[in-house]
Amino acid sequence: IFVLALALPKLAIEVTFGKIVYLIIFIIIGAVIYTSIKLITSSLAFWTKDSQPIVSVTYNVATFTNNPIEIYPAPIRFLLVYVLPFGFTSYFPSVFLLNKMEGNLGLDWILVKTPAGLLVQALVICILFVGISLIVWNAGLRNYESAGS
């Protein structure tokens, strides 16, 4: 947020109070989604004893959102929005900030292309992934076996 506060005045981007509020909410929701995904993948260690390979692959998928999602085929876009929803952690907030929501996001069949629609969708995904992460974590705790003597 600090870097954005420094950079935005130097860019030719219209910044309004409403846009700042939306962006802060997007950032919070994105952080919660990211943390939920990390909790899900890390919790797999309760069963596998080593979840690092799964965590690594998952975060390699996250780098796909460094590029515009519309460059990928539909199955990859679906993966980045709903299966491992990293699109909500970086790509969609930047699309919103740069006023690119009117363009072709390549996801017309999935997304409501308004700031409020995107925010509601991000919130639903966030709640869903928090729930899944807590279920996986609690199931792992019930399965936990101490490695010590």
PDB file of C-alpha atoms in Angstrom:
ATOM      1  CA  ILE A   1       0.000   0.000   0.000  1.00  0.00           C
ATOM      2  CA  PHE A   2       2.922   2.318   0.777  1.00  0.00           C
ATOM      3  CA  VAL A   3       4.435   1.786  -2.686  1.00  0.00           C
ATOM      4  CA  LEU A   4       1.054   2.457  -4.308  1.00  0.00           C
ATOM      5  CA  ALA A   5       0.704   5.669  -2.312  1.00  0.00           C
ATOM      6  CA  LEU A   6       4.060   6.818  -3.680  1.00  0.00           C
ATOM      7  CA  ALA A   7       3.511   5.669  -7.259  1.00  0.00           C
ATOM      8  CA  LEU A   8      -0.107   6.620  -7.987  1.00  0.00           C
ATOM      9  CA  PRO A   9       0.387  10.401  -7.996  1.00  0.00           C
ATOM     10  CA  LYS A  10       3.131   9.991 -10.612  1.00  0.00           C
ATOM     11  CA  LEU A  11       0.990   7.870 -12.940  1.00  0.00           C
ATOM     12  CA  ALA A  12      -1.777   8.999 -15.250  1.00  0.00           C
ATOM     13  CA  ILE A  13      -4.412   7.049 -13.319  1.00  0.00           C
ATOM     14  CA  GLU A  14      -7.558   8.664 -11.999  1.00  0.00           C
ATOM     15  CA  VAL A  15      -7.658   8.054  -8.262  1.00  0.00           C
ATOM     16  CA  THR A  16     -10.841   8.665  -6.330  1.00  0.00           C
ATOM     17  CA  PHE A  17     -11.783   7.974  -2.739  1.00  0.00           C
ATOM     18  CA  GLY A  18     -14.077   5.173  -3.892  1.00  0.00           C
ATOM     19  CA  LYS A  19     -11.300   3.588  -5.954  1.00  0.00           C
ATOM     20  CA  ILE A  20      -8.946   3.687  -2.967  1.00  0.00           C
ATOM     21  CA  VAL A  21     -11.573   2.008  -0.760  1.00  0.00           C
ATOM     22  CA  TYR A  22     -12.175  -0.697  -3.380  1.00  0.00           C
ATOM     23  CA  LEU A  23      -8.432  -1.225  -3.792  1.00  0.00           C
ATOM     24  CA  ILE A  24      -7.855  -1.592  -0.045  1.00  0.00           C
ATOM     25  CA  ILE A  25     -10.685  -4.130   0.128  1.00  0.00           C
ATOM     26  CA  PHE A  26      -9.250  -5.998  -2.887  1.00  0.00           C
ATOM     27  CA  ILE A  27      -5.834  -6.093  -1.203  1.00  0.00           C
ATOM     28  CA  ILE A  28      -7.263  -7.448   2.056  1.00  0.00           C
ATOM     29  CA  ILE A  29      -9.376 -10.070   0.279  1.00  0.00           C
ATOM     30  CA  GLY A  30      -6.399 -11.055  -1.888  1.00  0.00           C
ATOM     31  CA  ALA A  31      -4.177 -11.487   1.165  1.00  0.00           C
ATOM     32  CA  VAL A  32      -6.794 -13.686   2.839  1.00  0.00           C
ATOM     33  CA  ILE A  33      -7.196 -15.811  -0.320  1.00  0.00           C
ATOM     34  CA  TYR A  34      -3.424 -16.187  -0.608  1.00  0.00           C
ATOM     35  CA  THR A  35      -3.130 -17.164   3.059  1.00  0.00           C
ATOM     36  CA  SER A  36      -6.003 -19.643   2.731  1.00  0.00           C
ATOM     37  CA  ILE A  37      -4.336 -21.336  -0.229  1.00  0.00           C
ATOM     38  CA  LYS A  38      -1.076 -21.521   1.708  1.00  0.00           C
ATOM     39  CA  LEU A  39      -2.886 -23.041   4.709  1.00  0.00           C
ATOM     40  CA  ILE A  40      -4.594 -25.633   2.492  1.00  0.00           C
ATOM     41  CA  THR A  41      -1.387 -26.712   0.767  1.00  0.00           C
ATOM     42  CA  SER A  42       0.723 -26.614   3.926  1.00  0.00           C
ATOM     43  CA  SER A  43      -1.892 -28.593   5.867  1.00  0.00           C
ATOM     44  CA  LEU A  44      -1.368 -31.478   3.479  1.00  0.00           C
ATOM     45  CA  ALA A  45       1.787 -32.180   5.509  1.00  0.00           C
ATOM     46  CA  PHE A  46      -0.481 -33.747   8.126  1.00  0.00           C
ATOM     47  CA  TRP A  47      -0.953 -36.627   5.669  1.00  0.00           C
ATOM     48  CA  THR A  48       2.143 -36.500   3.464  1.00  0.00           C
ATOM     49  CA  LYS A  49       4.698 -35.413   6.108  1.00  0.00           C
ATOM     50  CA  ASP A  50       6.207 -33.110   3.446  1.00  0.00           C
ATOM     51  CA  SER A  51       3.970 -30.637   1.670  1.00  0.00           C
ATOM     52  CA  GLN A  52       6.802 -28.527   0.238  1.00  0.00           C
ATOM     53  CA  PRO A  53       6.543 -29.937  -3.329  1.00  0.00           C
ATOM     54  CA  ILE A  54       2.800 -29.189  -3.408  1.00  0.00           C
ATOM     55  CA  VAL A  55       3.335 -25.717  -1.949  1.00  0.00           C
ATOM     56  CA  SER A  56       6.055 -25.006  -4.544  1.00  0.00           C
ATOM     57  CA  VAL A  57       3.895 -26.104  -7.484  1.00  0.00           C
ATOM     58  CA  THR A  58       0.982 -24.058  -6.157  1.00  0.00           C
ATOM     59  CA  TYR A  59       3.057 -20.897  -5.904  1.00  0.00           C
ATOM     60  CA  ASN A  60       4.570 -21.493  -9.327  1.00  0.00           C
ATOM     61  CA  VAL A  61       0.979 -21.389 -10.608  1.00  0.00           C
ATOM     62  CA  ALA A  62       0.603 -18.020  -8.843  1.00  0.00           C
ATOM     63  CA  THR A  63       3.248 -16.535 -11.137  1.00  0.00           C
ATOM     64  CA  PHE A  64       0.857 -17.069 -14.059  1.00  0.00           C
ATOM     65  CA  THR A  65      -1.083 -14.038 -12.803  1.00  0.00           C
ATOM     66  CA  ASN A  66       1.950 -11.846 -13.424  1.00  0.00           C
ATOM     67  CA  ASN A  67       0.711 -11.843 -17.016  1.00  0.00           C
ATOM     68  CA  PRO A  68      -2.726 -10.868 -18.311  1.00  0.00           C
ATOM     69  CA  ILE A  69      -5.043 -13.815 -17.699  1.00  0.00           C
ATOM     70  CA  GLU A  70      -6.649 -13.449 -21.121  1.00  0.00           C
ATOM     71  CA  ILE A  71      -3.483 -14.730 -22.838  1.00  0.00           C
ATOM     72  CA  TYR A  72      -4.133 -18.223 -21.459  1.00  0.00           C
ATOM     73  CA  PRO A  73      -6.603 -20.776 -22.783  1.00  0.00           C
ATOM     74  CA  ALA A  74      -9.972 -21.085 -21.019  1.00  0.00           C
ATOM     75  CA  PRO A  75      -8.994 -24.036 -18.765  1.00  0.00           C
ATOM     76  CA  ILE A  76      -5.970 -22.133 -17.390  1.00  0.00           C
ATOM     77  CA  ARG A  77      -8.090 -19.001 -16.855  1.00  0.00           C
ATOM     78  CA  PHE A  78     -10.626 -21.094 -14.944  1.00  0.00           C
ATOM     79  CA  LEU A  79      -7.787 -22.565 -12.835  1.00  0.00           C
ATOM     80  CA  LEU A  80      -6.435 -19.092 -12.018  1.00  0.00           C
ATOM     81  CA  VAL A  81      -9.845 -17.755 -11.025  1.00  0.00           C
ATOM     82  CA  TYR A  82     -11.578 -20.611  -9.232  1.00  0.00           C
ATOM     83  CA  VAL A  83      -9.324 -23.600  -8.528  1.00  0.00           C
ATOM     84  CA  LEU A  84      -6.276 -21.670  -7.330  1.00  0.00           C
ATOM     85  CA  PRO A  85      -7.792 -18.168  -7.389  1.00  0.00           C
ATOM     86  CA  PHE A  86      -4.598 -16.157  -7.578  1.00  0.00           C
ATOM     87  CA  GLY A  87      -6.300 -13.934 -10.156  1.00  0.00           C
ATOM     88  CA  PHE A  88      -8.088 -12.281  -7.243  1.00  0.00           C
ATOM     89  CA  THR A  89      -4.825 -11.661  -5.406  1.00  0.00           C
ATOM     90  CA  SER A  90      -3.032  -9.671  -8.083  1.00  0.00           C
ATOM     91  CA  TYR A  91      -4.455  -9.590 -11.580  1.00  0.00           C
ATOM     92  CA  PHE A  92      -8.003  -8.342 -10.977  1.00  0.00           C
ATOM     93  CA  PRO A  93      -6.988  -5.628  -8.475  1.00  0.00           C
ATOM     94  CA  SER A  94      -4.508  -4.286 -11.031  1.00  0.00           C
ATOM     95  CA  VAL A  95      -7.107  -4.452 -13.824  1.00  0.00           C
ATOM     96  CA  PHE A  96      -9.426  -2.440 -11.593  1.00  0.00           C
ATOM     97  CA  LEU A  97      -6.736   0.086 -10.650  1.00  0.00           C
ATOM     98  CA  LEU A  98      -5.680   0.633 -14.273  1.00  0.00           C
ATOM     99  CA  ASN A  99      -9.299   1.109 -15.466  1.00  0.00           C
ATOM    100  CA  LYS A 100      -9.027  -1.916 -17.775  1.00  0.00           C
ATOM    101  CA  MET A 101     -12.295  -3.541 -16.687  1.00  0.00           C
ATOM    102  CA  GLU A 102     -14.080  -2.391 -19.818  1.00  0.00           C
ATOM    103  CA  GLY A 103     -11.630  -4.298 -22.009  1.00  0.00           C
ATOM    104  CA  ASN A 104     -11.830  -7.960 -22.887  1.00  0.00           C
ATOM    105  CA  LEU A 105     -10.824  -9.855 -19.768  1.00  0.00           C
ATOM    106  CA  GLY A 106     -11.284 -13.110 -21.623  1.00  0.00           C
ATOM    107  CA  LEU A 107     -13.585 -14.237 -18.837  1.00  0.00           C
ATOM    108  CA  ASP A 108     -16.932 -12.932 -20.038  1.00  0.00           C
ATOM    109  CA  TRP A 109     -18.512 -16.288 -19.276  1.00  0.00           C
ATOM    110  CA  ILE A 110     -17.460 -16.072 -15.604  1.00  0.00           C
ATOM    111  CA  LEU A 111     -17.079 -12.518 -14.339  1.00  0.00           C
ATOM    112  CA  VAL A 112     -19.376  -9.596 -13.836  1.00  0.00           C
ATOM    113  CA  LYS A 113     -17.267  -6.792 -15.289  1.00  0.00           C
ATOM    114  CA  THR A 114     -18.054  -4.073 -12.778  1.00  0.00           C
ATOM    115  CA  PRO A 115     -16.011  -3.105  -9.737  1.00  0.00           C
ATOM    116  CA  ALA A 116     -18.832  -4.096  -7.377  1.00  0.00           C
ATOM    117  CA  GLY A 117     -19.425  -7.398  -9.200  1.00  0.00           C
ATOM    118  CA  LEU A 118     -15.744  -8.252  -9.142  1.00  0.00           C
ATOM    119  CA  LEU A 119     -15.502  -7.353  -5.465  1.00  0.00           C
ATOM    120  CA  VAL A 120     -18.517  -9.501  -4.567  1.00  0.00           C
ATOM    121  CA  GLN A 121     -17.072 -12.395  -6.535  1.00  0.00           C
ATOM    122  CA  ALA A 122     -13.708 -11.971  -4.787  1.00  0.00           C
ATOM    123  CA  LEU A 123     -15.450 -11.933  -1.405  1.00  0.00           C
ATOM    124  CA  VAL A 124     -17.386 -15.129  -2.198  1.00  0.00           C
ATOM    125  CA  ILE A 125     -14.167 -16.866  -3.311  1.00  0.00           C
ATOM    126  CA  CYS A 126     -12.436 -15.571  -0.166  1.00  0.00           C
ATOM    127  CA  ILE A 127     -15.130 -16.934   2.152  1.00  0.00           C
ATOM    128  CA  LEU A 128     -15.137 -20.250   0.295  1.00  0.00           C
ATOM    129  CA  PHE A 129     -11.367 -20.658   0.541  1.00  0.00           C
ATOM    130  CA  VAL A 130     -11.241 -19.640   4.195  1.00  0.00           C
ATOM    131  CA  GLY A 131     -13.851 -22.325   4.863  1.00  0.00           C
ATOM    132  CA  ILE A 132     -11.956 -24.956   2.875  1.00  0.00           C
ATOM    133  CA  SER A 133      -8.673 -24.068   4.578  1.00  0.00           C
ATOM    134  CA  LEU A 134     -10.224 -24.394   8.038  1.00  0.00           C
ATOM    135  CA  ILE A 135     -11.801 -27.748   7.127  1.00  0.00           C
ATOM    136  CA  VAL A 136      -8.481 -29.098   5.803  1.00  0.00           C
ATOM    137  CA  TRP A 137      -6.558 -27.714   8.817  1.00  0.00           C
ATOM    138  CA  ASN A 138      -8.982 -29.187  11.352  1.00  0.00           C
ATOM    139  CA  ALA A 139      -9.041 -32.546   9.544  1.00  0.00           C
ATOM    140  CA  GLY A 140      -5.245 -32.487   9.635  1.00  0.00           C
ATOM    141  CA  LEU A 141      -5.202 -31.779  13.356  1.00  0.00           C
ATOM    142  CA  ARG A 142      -7.424 -34.817  13.917  1.00  0.00           C
ATOM    143  CA  ASN A 143      -5.008 -36.892  11.783  1.00  0.00           C
ATOM    144  CA  TYR A 144      -1.848 -35.519  13.424  1.00  0.00           C
ATOM    145  CA  GLU A 145       0.741 -37.989  14.635  1.00  0.00           C
ATOM    146  CA  SER A 146       3.705 -36.721  16.600  1.00  0.00           C
ATOM    147  CA  ALA A 147       7.108 -37.466  15.117  1.00  0.00           C
ATOM    148  CA  GLY A 148       8.834 -37.323  18.514  1.00  0.00           C
ATOM    149  CA  SER A 149       9.109 -39.991  21.158  1.00  0.00           C
TER     150      SER A 149
END
